[in-house]
Amino acid sequence: MKILIVDDSSTMRRIIINTLSRIGYTDVVEGENGKSGLERLGQGGVEMIITDWNMPEMDGLEFVKVVRGQNPGIPILMVTTNAAKEDIVEALQAGVNNYVVKPFTPDTLKEKIESLLG
Amino acid sequence: MDQSEIDALLAGGSKSVSQSVADPIPPAESQEPHRDPSGHVIAELDTVTAVTERESNKVMDQLDQICRLVTRQQELITGMMAHAGSQDPGVQQAIHEVASAGKEIQDKVFEAMDLMQFQDITRQKLERILNHLRQIHDYIVDLLGTGTKSEGKRASISNTIAQTGTTPDENKAHADAVIEAFKSKNKG
Ligand SMILES: [Mg+2]
């Protein structure tokens, strides 16, 4: 199971990678914004996406819309500081399957990932 | 960075912050502080966010290293348990206790890693301050007809970061309630 993690914070990418490895997912590719996320996705093999919202170049919402245009089925989890109800609804409308507000616990991330894959 | 350091930066006194790191990132394109104070503060804050991210990664490196050492220790302990000379029940008990203490250390290291999320959240709060400063700066440049406008494509800004002190469990409950309402609305 190859998972793509897109976040402009390298610290946050490491935290997510650590949590994933603790629950058995070690095949991970990274992007630092939506643009590089699309490049990684284009290289093939990605089966799930975890993306941030606020990033330079291409933000997570735009990234999700582009991905959904190409791939309606891939599970997408948004992990972001954006906490308002309107933000969550906007992301769901754009096509994310689930949503996590930072800061999160590893249990939350685990639960969301398992519900997307289950 | 605490509030007093932010205040010091805004007042132009950033020395204590940049001196506290071993090899500070060189400040962005220095600008004359008196002619262009807002541009100076923007450059300083950009430097602070870059430095904190780099320093956070150093902390993460150390935590990774501790994890690897504990894993190595657990492997040694497993090897020890199989050793013919350690079959005495008292020795086996002691080895078990050492192994479970190692596991506790690893759990605490993972907790510390998770707490490093503060870096991204604080950075985004600073980004929001920076964005306001840039707007004021560009407005002044327009008004005076002199100076350089802030440049570069920036990250989108979170205007809805959960309030400081909101717990991860509260964040989860809030997001789950919105998702649930959205899903049931779109089902019906
Ligand atoms: Mg971000």
XYZ file of C-alpha atoms in Angstrom, chain A residues 7-12 14-15 18-19 22 52-60 80-89 92-93 97-108 111-112, chain B residues 52-53 56-58 60-62 64 107 110-111 113-121 123-124 153-162 166-169 171-172 174-176 178-179 182-183:
92
model
C 2.435 18.832 3.302
C 4.718 21.868 3.099
C 5.952 21.267 6.661
C 8.743 18.681 6.669
C 8.194 18.230 10.439
C 4.546 17.395 9.852
C 7.801 13.155 9.456
C 5.144 12.983 12.190
C 6.105 7.950 11.970
C 2.455 7.348 12.799
C 3.682 2.425 13.751
C -2.469 19.327 3.973
C -4.544 22.356 2.903
C -2.338 25.445 3.307
C 0.685 25.149 1.056
C 2.493 27.418 -1.432
C 2.377 26.910 -5.231
C -0.778 24.770 -5.169
C -2.858 24.404 -2.031
C -4.511 21.205 -0.865
C -5.017 20.604 8.211
C -5.169 23.431 10.728
C -8.327 24.753 9.032
C -10.936 24.063 11.674
C -14.060 25.976 10.624
C -17.197 24.099 9.675
C -17.276 25.866 6.274
C -13.722 24.690 5.542
C -14.555 21.086 6.354
C -17.670 21.215 4.164
C -15.760 17.360 1.503
C -17.468 18.979 -1.486
C -13.196 11.299 2.003
C -12.287 12.298 5.524
C -10.845 15.217 7.473
C -8.474 15.618 10.429
C -7.808 18.904 12.241
C -4.249 19.550 13.510
C -3.129 18.890 16.170
C -4.287 15.278 16.064
C -3.517 12.151 18.056
C -1.999 9.082 16.359
C -5.179 7.192 17.279
C -7.261 9.640 15.254
C -8.821 5.420 12.860
C -9.334 7.647 9.802
C 12.229 26.889 13.866
C 11.405 24.333 11.177
C 12.390 21.095 14.952
C 13.815 18.656 12.445
C 16.964 18.404 14.560
C 13.017 14.907 15.384
C 16.421 13.488 14.335
C 17.371 13.026 17.993
C 14.482 9.045 15.793
C 6.059 5.178 23.694
C 6.519 8.709 20.030
C 4.423 11.035 22.204
C 7.280 13.319 18.227
C 3.520 13.862 18.041
C 3.853 16.990 20.179
C 6.168 18.436 17.506
C 3.003 19.255 15.535
C 3.135 22.544 17.411
C 5.855 23.643 14.956
C 3.554 23.590 11.915
C 0.677 25.169 13.838
C 4.370 28.536 11.851
C 0.926 28.997 10.338
C 4.073 33.343 -3.952
C 3.141 32.429 -0.385
C 1.310 29.503 1.120
C -2.440 29.938 1.472
C -3.237 31.202 4.957
C -5.329 29.375 7.503
C -7.804 31.849 8.912
C -9.526 29.244 10.992
C -6.794 27.588 13.055
C -8.335 25.971 16.116
C -8.129 23.266 21.807
C -7.309 19.604 22.419
C -6.857 17.022 19.644
C -9.930 15.200 20.970
C -10.734 18.897 17.149
C -11.707 15.351 16.242
C -15.833 18.842 15.905
C -14.623 17.549 12.516
C -16.467 14.231 12.921
C -19.428 18.185 10.566
C -18.539 15.142 8.412
C -22.526 16.463 5.614
C -22.840 12.762 4.847
